[in-house]
Amino acid sequence: MRAAPVALLTAAILVATPTIASAGSDSPTPYTVTASGVSLPAGQVFREHGHVNYRATALDGTGEQSFNVHLETANGRSTAAYVGASFLDFAGAVAAFPAGFCVTWVQVEGFDEHFGEGGQAPECTPEPTPLSPAPPVTRPAPSPVPSSEVPDGGTPVEAPTSPPVAETPTTAPPVTERELAATGPAPEDVPVAGATPVAQAVPSAAPGAATPGAAATGTATAADDEGLAATGSNALLVTGGAVVLLAAGIVAVLLSRRSRRA
C-alpha cells in the first residue's frame, strides 16, 4: 500500500520536471535588450556560427524590417568582432533608420525566450532634437523725413543727395587800364595767364583843351631839340678847329719848301 503513493509521487515529479526546466518563448528574457543592442547574461558570450535575429521599425512604428545576424570569423565577415563578445549592437537598424528606430522583437541563439513575445514594450532610440529656428534678422528703421520734404498726402521721399562739387580753376581778373598804366605793359615774350588783352584807349579831349598826350609829346620833342642843338654846336666847333689846324699845317709846309728853294 505504501508503494502506490510513492509511485504516484515519482510519476508526478517526472511529469512536472520538463515543464519547469524548459521556458517558453514568452517568458522573461535572461538577456537584456535596449535600443543600443543585446547584452548577454554575465559570464556568457556569443559563439562561432551563432545568430541573432531581430525586427525594427521607424520611430512612428512604420516600415518594419527583419535583420538576421550570422556570427562567423571566417571569410572576413563583419560579424567576426561579435564572436567571443557579450554585446551585439543593432548596426543594421542604424543604417536602415538613420532618423531613429524601435526594436520590437529579438531572438538570440541558445535561448528559448524571445523579446517582444512576453509583453515587452519596444525599445526605441531617442527622437532627434529638432533644429531651433534661426533668430529673425532685425533691420534699423529708416530715419523719418522732415515734414517739409513730404508732399501733401504723399509718401515721404528721401532727400536727394547732391553730387560732389568739382573744383573750378580760377582765372585771373582782367587787367584794368589803371593797373596797366601803373605797372607798365607786360613783356611781349611772357604772356599773362588768363589775362584779356586790353586796348589802350585814348580819351577824347574836349574842343580847345590841351591833350595830355600831346603836351607830353611836345615836351619830349623840345627836350630832344635842345639836346640836338647842343650836340650840333659842339660838333661845329670841333670841325672848325680841325680845319684851321689843317690850313696852318699846309701853310707851314709851303713856307718850308720855298725857304729851301731860295
PDB file of C-alpha atoms in Angstrom:
ATOM      1  CA  MET A   1       0.000   0.000   0.000  1.00  0.00           C
ATOM      2  CA  ARG A   2       2.876   2.294   0.686  1.00  0.00           C
ATOM      3  CA  ALA A   3       4.414   1.625  -2.743  1.00  0.00           C
ATOM      4  CA  ALA A   4       1.443   3.067  -4.599  1.00  0.00           C
ATOM      5  CA  PRO A   5       1.701   6.541  -3.115  1.00  0.00           C
ATOM      6  CA  VAL A   6       5.469   6.630  -3.749  1.00  0.00           C
ATOM      7  CA  ALA A   7       4.984   5.609  -7.371  1.00  0.00           C
ATOM      8  CA  LEU A   8       2.355   8.272  -7.886  1.00  0.00           C
ATOM      9  CA  LEU A   9       4.629  10.968  -6.374  1.00  0.00           C
ATOM     10  CA  THR A  10       7.555   9.924  -8.554  1.00  0.00           C
ATOM     11  CA  ALA A  11       5.405   9.999 -11.655  1.00  0.00           C
ATOM     12  CA  ALA A  12       4.156  13.468 -10.779  1.00  0.00           C
ATOM     13  CA  ILE A  13       7.711  14.758 -10.367  1.00  0.00           C
ATOM     14  CA  LEU A  14       8.810  13.283 -13.684  1.00  0.00           C
ATOM     15  CA  VAL A  15       5.864  14.861 -15.496  1.00  0.00           C
ATOM     16  CA  ALA A  16       6.444  18.267 -13.944  1.00  0.00           C
ATOM     17  CA  THR A  17      10.226  18.364 -14.457  1.00  0.00           C
ATOM     18  CA  PRO A  18      10.246  19.119 -18.244  1.00  0.00           C
ATOM     19  CA  THR A  19       7.804  21.973 -17.744  1.00  0.00           C
ATOM     20  CA  ILE A  20       9.945  23.574 -15.069  1.00  0.00           C
ATOM     21  CA  ALA A  21      13.249  23.042 -16.856  1.00  0.00           C
ATOM     22  CA  SER A  22      12.187  24.431 -20.258  1.00  0.00           C
ATOM     23  CA  ALA A  23      10.945  28.023 -20.574  1.00  0.00           C
ATOM     24  CA  GLY A  24       8.543  29.295 -23.209  1.00  0.00           C
ATOM     25  CA  SER A  25       9.245  31.995 -25.807  1.00  0.00           C
ATOM     26  CA  ASP A  26       7.022  34.397 -23.907  1.00  0.00           C
ATOM     27  CA  SER A  27       8.989  34.037 -20.651  1.00  0.00           C
ATOM     28  CA  PRO A  28      11.171  36.863 -19.347  1.00  0.00           C
ATOM     29  CA  THR A  29      14.447  37.008 -21.258  1.00  0.00           C
ATOM     30  CA  PRO A  30      17.696  36.274 -19.406  1.00  0.00           C
ATOM     31  CA  TYR A  31      19.491  38.666 -21.748  1.00  0.00           C
ATOM     32  CA  THR A  32      18.960  42.438 -21.810  1.00  0.00           C
ATOM     33  CA  VAL A  33      17.596  44.328 -24.811  1.00  0.00           C
ATOM     34  CA  THR A  34      17.958  48.099 -25.265  1.00  0.00           C
ATOM     35  CA  ALA A  35      17.839  50.358 -28.299  1.00  0.00           C
ATOM     36  CA  SER A  36      21.644  50.067 -28.445  1.00  0.00           C
ATOM     37  CA  GLY A  37      21.810  46.261 -28.660  1.00  0.00           C
ATOM     38  CA  VAL A  38      21.703  42.896 -26.865  1.00  0.00           C
ATOM     39  CA  SER A  39      23.740  42.157 -23.705  1.00  0.00           C
ATOM     40  CA  LEU A  40      24.145  38.501 -22.651  1.00  0.00           C
ATOM     41  CA  PRO A  41      23.978  37.388 -19.017  1.00  0.00           C
ATOM     42  CA  ALA A  42      27.181  37.677 -17.040  1.00  0.00           C
ATOM     43  CA  GLY A  43      29.768  35.027 -17.979  1.00  0.00           C
ATOM     44  CA  GLN A  44      28.228  34.215 -21.401  1.00  0.00           C
ATOM     45  CA  VAL A  45      29.476  35.233 -24.861  1.00  0.00           C
ATOM     46  CA  PHE A  46      28.360  34.840 -28.464  1.00  0.00           C
ATOM     47  CA  ARG A  47      29.779  31.693 -30.046  1.00  0.00           C
ATOM     48  CA  GLU A  48      31.031  30.882 -33.533  1.00  0.00           C
ATOM     49  CA  HIS A  49      28.213  30.213 -36.020  1.00  0.00           C
ATOM     50  CA  GLY A  50      25.637  31.591 -33.620  1.00  0.00           C
ATOM     51  CA  HIS A  51      22.994  34.035 -34.738  1.00  0.00           C
ATOM     52  CA  VAL A  52      20.795  36.905 -33.514  1.00  0.00           C
ATOM     53  CA  ASN A  53      17.562  37.819 -35.263  1.00  0.00           C
ATOM     54  CA  TYR A  54      15.558  40.976 -34.605  1.00  0.00           C
ATOM     55  CA  ARG A  55      12.912  43.271 -36.075  1.00  0.00           C
ATOM     56  CA  ALA A  56      12.821  47.059 -36.064  1.00  0.00           C
ATOM     57  CA  THR A  57      10.549  49.862 -37.255  1.00  0.00           C
ATOM     58  CA  ALA A  58      10.753  53.595 -37.672  1.00  0.00           C
ATOM     59  CA  LEU A  59      10.018  55.725 -34.637  1.00  0.00           C
ATOM     60  CA  ASP A  60       6.394  56.058 -35.722  1.00  0.00           C
ATOM     61  CA  GLY A  61       6.001  52.225 -35.954  1.00  0.00           C
ATOM     62  CA  THR A  62       6.037  52.034 -39.754  1.00  0.00           C
ATOM     63  CA  GLY A  63       8.392  50.304 -42.176  1.00  0.00           C
ATOM     64  CA  GLU A  64       9.165  47.172 -40.133  1.00  0.00           C
ATOM     65  CA  GLN A  65      12.278  45.284 -41.293  1.00  0.00           C
ATOM     66  CA  SER A  66      13.859  41.976 -40.188  1.00  0.00           C
ATOM     67  CA  PHE A  67      17.630  41.577 -39.619  1.00  0.00           C
ATOM     68  CA  ASN A  68      19.464  38.229 -39.350  1.00  0.00           C
ATOM     69  CA  VAL A  69      22.993  38.436 -37.957  1.00  0.00           C
ATOM     70  CA  HIS A  70      25.149  35.302 -38.518  1.00  0.00           C
ATOM     71  CA  LEU A  71      28.274  35.189 -36.356  1.00  0.00           C
ATOM     72  CA  GLU A  72      31.317  33.900 -38.227  1.00  0.00           C
ATOM     73  CA  THR A  73      35.020  34.730 -38.120  1.00  0.00           C
ATOM     74  CA  ALA A  74      35.932  33.179 -41.496  1.00  0.00           C
ATOM     75  CA  ASN A  75      35.886  34.932 -44.898  1.00  0.00           C
ATOM     76  CA  GLY A  76      36.411  38.336 -43.296  1.00  0.00           C
ATOM     77  CA  ARG A  77      32.788  38.752 -42.253  1.00  0.00           C
ATOM     78  CA  SER A  78      31.905  41.922 -40.404  1.00  0.00           C
ATOM     79  CA  THR A  79      30.256  39.901 -37.600  1.00  0.00           C
ATOM     80  CA  ALA A  80      33.592  38.318 -36.594  1.00  0.00           C
ATOM     81  CA  ALA A  81      34.032  41.052 -33.981  1.00  0.00           C
ATOM     82  CA  TYR A  82      30.980  39.764 -32.055  1.00  0.00           C
ATOM     83  CA  VAL A  83      32.322  36.199 -31.622  1.00  0.00           C
ATOM     84  CA  GLY A  84      33.563  35.906 -28.025  1.00  0.00           C
ATOM     85  CA  ALA A  85      31.894  39.201 -27.019  1.00  0.00           C
ATOM     86  CA  SER A  86      28.898  39.637 -24.737  1.00  0.00           C
ATOM     87  CA  PHE A  87      27.332  42.632 -26.532  1.00  0.00           C
ATOM     88  CA  LEU A  88      25.913  42.935 -30.057  1.00  0.00           C
ATOM     89  CA  ASP A  89      24.665  46.249 -31.430  1.00  0.00           C
ATOM     90  CA  PHE A  90      21.822  46.831 -33.886  1.00  0.00           C
ATOM     91  CA  ALA A  91      24.031  48.117 -36.732  1.00  0.00           C
ATOM     92  CA  GLY A  92      21.543  47.044 -39.392  1.00  0.00           C
ATOM     93  CA  ALA A  93      18.734  49.109 -37.861  1.00  0.00           C
ATOM     94  CA  VAL A  94      21.003  52.105 -37.516  1.00  0.00           C
ATOM     95  CA  ALA A  95      21.746  52.002 -41.255  1.00  0.00           C
ATOM     96  CA  ALA A  96      18.118  51.397 -42.246  1.00  0.00           C
ATOM     97  CA  PHE A  97      16.595  54.061 -39.966  1.00  0.00           C
ATOM     98  CA  PRO A  98      19.043  56.962 -39.650  1.00  0.00           C
ATOM     99  CA  ALA A  99      16.343  59.160 -38.088  1.00  0.00           C
ATOM    100  CA  GLY A 100      15.780  56.638 -35.261  1.00  0.00           C
ATOM    101  CA  PHE A 101      14.102  53.255 -34.788  1.00  0.00           C
ATOM    102  CA  CYS A 102      12.306  50.937 -32.376  1.00  0.00           C
ATOM    103  CA  VAL A 103      13.297  47.272 -31.749  1.00  0.00           C
ATOM    104  CA  THR A 104      10.106  45.214 -31.465  1.00  0.00           C
ATOM    105  CA  TRP A 105      11.329  41.572 -31.434  1.00  0.00           C
ATOM    106  CA  VAL A 106      14.628  39.769 -30.655  1.00  0.00           C
ATOM    107  CA  GLN A 107      15.637  36.079 -30.786  1.00  0.00           C
ATOM    108  CA  VAL A 108      19.107  35.003 -29.559  1.00  0.00           C
ATOM    109  CA  GLU A 109      20.549  31.568 -30.446  1.00  0.00           C
ATOM    110  CA  GLY A 110      20.796  29.331 -27.352  1.00  0.00           C
ATOM    111  CA  PHE A 111      17.813  30.919 -25.544  1.00  0.00           C
ATOM    112  CA  ASP A 112      14.151  29.934 -25.792  1.00  0.00           C
ATOM    113  CA  GLU A 113      12.891  33.297 -24.542  1.00  0.00           C
ATOM    114  CA  HIS A 114      12.090  35.854 -27.232  1.00  0.00           C
ATOM    115  CA  PHE A 115      11.999  39.575 -26.589  1.00  0.00           C
ATOM    116  CA  GLY A 116       8.649  41.068 -27.595  1.00  0.00           C
ATOM    117  CA  GLU A 117       6.614  37.901 -27.035  1.00  0.00           C
ATOM    118  CA  GLY A 118       6.251  38.313 -23.291  1.00  0.00           C
ATOM    119  CA  GLY A 119       4.606  41.731 -23.350  1.00  0.00           C
ATOM    120  CA  GLN A 120       7.830  43.720 -23.519  1.00  0.00           C
ATOM    121  CA  ALA A 121       7.449  47.224 -24.945  1.00  0.00           C
ATOM    122  CA  PRO A 122       9.571  48.175 -27.952  1.00  0.00           C
ATOM    123  CA  GLU A 123      12.947  49.710 -27.229  1.00  0.00           C
ATOM    124  CA  CYS A 124      13.371  52.961 -29.183  1.00  0.00           C
ATOM    125  CA  THR A 125      16.204  55.359 -29.809  1.00  0.00           C
ATOM    126  CA  PRO A 126      15.755  58.981 -28.695  1.00  0.00           C
ATOM    127  CA  GLU A 127      13.960  61.197 -31.140  1.00  0.00           C
ATOM    128  CA  PRO A 128      16.283  63.613 -32.939  1.00  0.00           C
ATOM    129  CA  THR A 129      16.343  67.074 -31.469  1.00  0.00           C
ATOM    130  CA  PRO A 130      14.603  69.495 -33.839  1.00  0.00           C
ATOM    131  CA  LEU A 131      16.738  72.310 -35.080  1.00  0.00           C
ATOM    132  CA  SER A 132      15.924  75.607 -33.461  1.00  0.00           C
ATOM    133  CA  PRO A 133      14.810  78.246 -35.967  1.00  0.00           C
ATOM    134  CA  ALA A 134      17.264  80.970 -36.769  1.00  0.00           C
ATOM    135  CA  PRO A 135      16.608  84.262 -34.966  1.00  0.00           C
ATOM    136  CA  PRO A 136      14.877  86.872 -37.112  1.00  0.00           C
ATOM    137  CA  VAL A 137      17.087  89.480 -38.663  1.00  0.00           C
ATOM    138  CA  THR A 138      16.277  92.932 -37.355  1.00  0.00           C
ATOM    139  CA  ARG A 139      16.981  95.939 -39.516  1.00  0.00           C
ATOM    140  CA  PRO A 140      17.110  99.502 -38.198  1.00  0.00           C
ATOM    141  CA  ALA A 141      14.041 101.565 -39.014  1.00  0.00           C
ATOM    142  CA  PRO A 142      14.611 104.337 -41.568  1.00  0.00           C
ATOM    143  CA  SER A 143      15.004 107.785 -40.106  1.00  0.00           C
ATOM    144  CA  PRO A 144      11.877 109.963 -40.507  1.00  0.00           C
ATOM    145  CA  VAL A 145      11.896 112.598 -43.226  1.00  0.00           C
ATOM    146  CA  PRO A 146      11.125 116.180 -42.126  1.00  0.00           C
ATOM    147  CA  SER A 147       7.555 117.236 -42.798  1.00  0.00           C
ATOM    148  CA  SER A 148       8.762 119.971 -45.170  1.00  0.00           C
ATOM    149  CA  GLU A 149      10.110 117.305 -47.517  1.00  0.00           C
ATOM    150  CA  VAL A 150       6.915 115.236 -47.541  1.00  0.00           C
ATOM    151  CA  PRO A 151       4.467 116.132 -50.356  1.00  0.00           C
ATOM    152  CA  ASP A 152       0.856 116.705 -49.409  1.00  0.00           C
ATOM    153  CA  GLY A 153      -0.833 113.336 -48.952  1.00  0.00           C
ATOM    154  CA  GLY A 154       2.182 111.543 -50.371  1.00  0.00           C
ATOM    155  CA  THR A 155       4.815 109.168 -49.154  1.00  0.00           C
ATOM    156  CA  PRO A 156       7.960 110.544 -47.503  1.00  0.00           C
ATOM    157  CA  VAL A 157      10.613 110.944 -50.131  1.00  0.00           C
ATOM    158  CA  GLU A 158      14.230 110.644 -49.259  1.00  0.00           C
ATOM    159  CA  ALA A 159      16.144 113.837 -49.776  1.00  0.00           C
ATOM    160  CA  PRO A 160      18.276 113.635 -52.908  1.00  0.00           C
ATOM    161  CA  THR A 161      21.948 113.529 -52.338  1.00  0.00           C
ATOM    162  CA  SER A 162      23.743 116.367 -54.097  1.00  0.00           C
ATOM    163  CA  PRO A 163      26.682 115.263 -56.241  1.00  0.00           C
ATOM    164  CA  PRO A 164      30.144 116.394 -55.194  1.00  0.00           C
ATOM    165  CA  VAL A 165      31.029 119.860 -56.479  1.00  0.00           C
ATOM    166  CA  ALA A 166      34.015 119.806 -58.805  1.00  0.00           C
ATOM    167  CA  GLU A 167      36.588 122.449 -58.182  1.00  0.00           C
ATOM    168  CA  THR A 168      36.681 125.051 -61.000  1.00  0.00           C
ATOM    169  CA  PRO A 169      40.087 126.560 -61.833  1.00  0.00           C
ATOM    170  CA  THR A 170      40.076 130.245 -61.042  1.00  0.00           C
ATOM    171  CA  THR A 171      41.120 132.720 -63.757  1.00  0.00           C
ATOM    172  CA  ALA A 172      42.928 135.939 -63.119  1.00  0.00           C
ATOM    173  CA  PRO A 173      40.715 139.048 -63.362  1.00  0.00           C
ATOM    174  CA  PRO A 174      41.282 141.245 -66.409  1.00  0.00           C
ATOM    175  CA  VAL A 175      43.896 143.955 -66.012  1.00  0.00           C
ATOM    176  CA  THR A 176      42.383 147.403 -65.805  1.00  0.00           C
ATOM    177  CA  GLU A 177      43.784 150.447 -67.531  1.00  0.00           C
ATOM    178  CA  ARG A 178      44.952 151.936 -64.250  1.00  0.00           C
ATOM    179  CA  GLU A 179      46.849 148.788 -63.252  1.00  0.00           C
ATOM    180  CA  LEU A 180      48.399 148.587 -66.737  1.00  0.00           C
ATOM    181  CA  ALA A 181      49.454 152.230 -66.600  1.00  0.00           C
ATOM    182  CA  ALA A 182      50.923 151.787 -63.082  1.00  0.00           C
ATOM    183  CA  THR A 183      52.858 148.586 -63.732  1.00  0.00           C
ATOM    184  CA  GLY A 184      53.604 149.053 -67.398  1.00  0.00           C
ATOM    185  CA  PRO A 185      52.816 146.623 -70.184  1.00  0.00           C
ATOM    186  CA  ALA A 186      53.832 143.024 -69.680  1.00  0.00           C
ATOM    187  CA  PRO A 187      56.877 141.819 -71.601  1.00  0.00           C
ATOM    188  CA  GLU A 188      55.949 140.575 -75.034  1.00  0.00           C
ATOM    189  CA  ASP A 189      57.743 137.230 -74.512  1.00  0.00           C
ATOM    190  CA  VAL A 190      55.961 136.489 -71.203  1.00  0.00           C
ATOM    191  CA  PRO A 191      52.185 136.295 -71.733  1.00  0.00           C
ATOM    192  CA  VAL A 192      49.971 136.910 -68.730  1.00  0.00           C
ATOM    193  CA  ALA A 193      47.952 133.684 -67.952  1.00  0.00           C
ATOM    194  CA  GLY A 194      44.241 134.260 -68.176  1.00  0.00           C
ATOM    195  CA  ALA A 195      44.623 137.957 -68.908  1.00  0.00           C
ATOM    196  CA  THR A 196      42.474 139.548 -71.550  1.00  0.00           C
ATOM    197  CA  PRO A 197      44.321 141.883 -73.921  1.00  0.00           C
ATOM    198  CA  VAL A 198      43.183 145.456 -73.233  1.00  0.00           C
ATOM    199  CA  ALA A 199      43.414 148.050 -75.932  1.00  0.00           C
ATOM    200  CA  GLN A 200      44.752 151.295 -74.517  1.00  0.00           C
ATOM    201  CA  ALA A 201      42.135 153.808 -75.327  1.00  0.00           C
ATOM    202  CA  VAL A 202      42.987 157.457 -75.605  1.00  0.00           C
ATOM    203  CA  PRO A 203      40.310 159.608 -74.025  1.00  0.00           C
ATOM    204  CA  SER A 204      38.852 162.084 -76.385  1.00  0.00           C
ATOM    205  CA  ALA A 205      39.698 165.645 -75.421  1.00  0.00           C
ATOM    206  CA  ALA A 206      37.226 168.448 -75.360  1.00  0.00           C
ATOM    207  CA  PRO A 207      37.453 171.056 -78.081  1.00  0.00           C
ATOM    208  CA  GLY A 208      40.094 173.640 -77.237  1.00  0.00           C
ATOM    209  CA  ALA A 209      41.518 171.628 -74.383  1.00  0.00           C
ATOM    210  CA  ALA A 210      45.113 170.529 -74.400  1.00  0.00           C
ATOM    211  CA  THR A 211      45.649 166.886 -74.949  1.00  0.00           C
ATOM    212  CA  PRO A 212      47.768 165.368 -72.149  1.00  0.00           C
ATOM    213  CA  GLY A 213      49.459 163.068 -74.614  1.00  0.00           C
ATOM    214  CA  ALA A 214      50.219 165.883 -76.976  1.00  0.00           C
ATOM    215  CA  ALA A 215      51.588 168.021 -74.183  1.00  0.00           C
ATOM    216  CA  ALA A 216      53.815 165.197 -73.040  1.00  0.00           C
ATOM    217  CA  THR A 217      54.916 164.591 -76.607  1.00  0.00           C
ATOM    218  CA  GLY A 218      55.643 168.268 -77.208  1.00  0.00           C
ATOM    219  CA  THR A 219      57.695 168.461 -74.041  1.00  0.00           C
ATOM    220  CA  ALA A 220      59.768 165.475 -75.001  1.00  0.00           C
ATOM    221  CA  THR A 221      60.341 166.938 -78.507  1.00  0.00           C
ATOM    222  CA  ALA A 222      61.541 170.241 -77.130  1.00  0.00           C
ATOM    223  CA  ALA A 223      63.963 168.500 -74.830  1.00  0.00           C
ATOM    224  CA  ASP A 224      65.253 166.424 -77.714  1.00  0.00           C
ATOM    225  CA  ASP A 225      65.684 169.537 -79.889  1.00  0.00           C
ATOM    226  CA  GLU A 226      67.711 171.223 -77.168  1.00  0.00           C
ATOM    227  CA  GLY A 227      69.957 168.179 -76.869  1.00  0.00           C
ATOM    228  CA  LEU A 228      70.444 168.003 -80.632  1.00  0.00           C
ATOM    229  CA  ALA A 229      71.166 171.732 -80.817  1.00  0.00           C
ATOM    230  CA  ALA A 230      73.755 171.483 -78.105  1.00  0.00           C
ATOM    231  CA  THR A 231      75.360 168.482 -79.754  1.00  0.00           C
ATOM    232  CA  GLY A 232      75.395 170.205 -83.195  1.00  0.00           C
ATOM    233  CA  SER A 233      77.119 173.361 -81.915  1.00  0.00           C
ATOM    234  CA  ASN A 234      79.890 171.379 -80.276  1.00  0.00           C
ATOM    235  CA  ALA A 235      80.472 169.381 -83.445  1.00  0.00           C
ATOM    236  CA  LEU A 236      80.806 172.560 -85.492  1.00  0.00           C
ATOM    237  CA  LEU A 237      83.401 173.969 -83.109  1.00  0.00           C
ATOM    238  CA  VAL A 238      85.467 170.822 -83.277  1.00  0.00           C
ATOM    239  CA  THR A 239      85.223 170.708 -87.076  1.00  0.00           C
ATOM    240  CA  GLY A 240      86.250 174.398 -87.385  1.00  0.00           C
ATOM    241  CA  GLY A 241      89.254 173.928 -85.165  1.00  0.00           C
ATOM    242  CA  ALA A 242      90.352 170.927 -87.200  1.00  0.00           C
ATOM    243  CA  VAL A 243      90.089 172.933 -90.479  1.00  0.00           C
ATOM    244  CA  VAL A 244      92.137 175.772 -89.023  1.00  0.00           C
ATOM    245  CA  LEU A 245      94.840 173.424 -87.845  1.00  0.00           C
ATOM    246  CA  LEU A 246      94.918 171.692 -91.233  1.00  0.00           C
ATOM    247  CA  ALA A 247      95.269 175.021 -93.052  1.00  0.00           C
ATOM    248  CA  ALA A 248      98.015 176.111 -90.734  1.00  0.00           C
ATOM    249  CA  GLY A 249      99.859 172.906 -91.428  1.00  0.00           C
ATOM    250  CA  ILE A 250      99.526 173.293 -95.171  1.00  0.00           C
ATOM    251  CA  VAL A 251     100.859 176.898 -94.958  1.00  0.00           C
ATOM    252  CA  ALA A 252     103.793 175.775 -92.867  1.00  0.00           C
ATOM    253  CA  VAL A 253     104.698 173.086 -95.410  1.00  0.00           C
ATOM    254  CA  LEU A 254     104.569 175.543 -98.310  1.00  0.00           C
ATOM    255  CA  LEU A 255     106.707 178.044 -96.496  1.00  0.00           C
ATOM    256  CA  SER A 256     109.300 175.401 -95.674  1.00  0.00           C
ATOM    257  CA  ARG A 257     109.522 174.394 -99.372  1.00  0.00           C
ATOM    258  CA  ARG A 258     110.029 177.972-100.564  1.00  0.00           C
ATOM    259  CA  SER A 259     112.754 178.563 -97.999  1.00  0.00           C
ATOM    260  CA  ARG A 260     114.633 175.500 -99.309  1.00  0.00           C
ATOM    261  CA  ARG A 261     114.425 176.638-102.929  1.00  0.00           C
ATOM    262  CA  ALA A 262     115.719 180.083-102.115  1.00  0.00           C
TER     263      ALA A 262
END
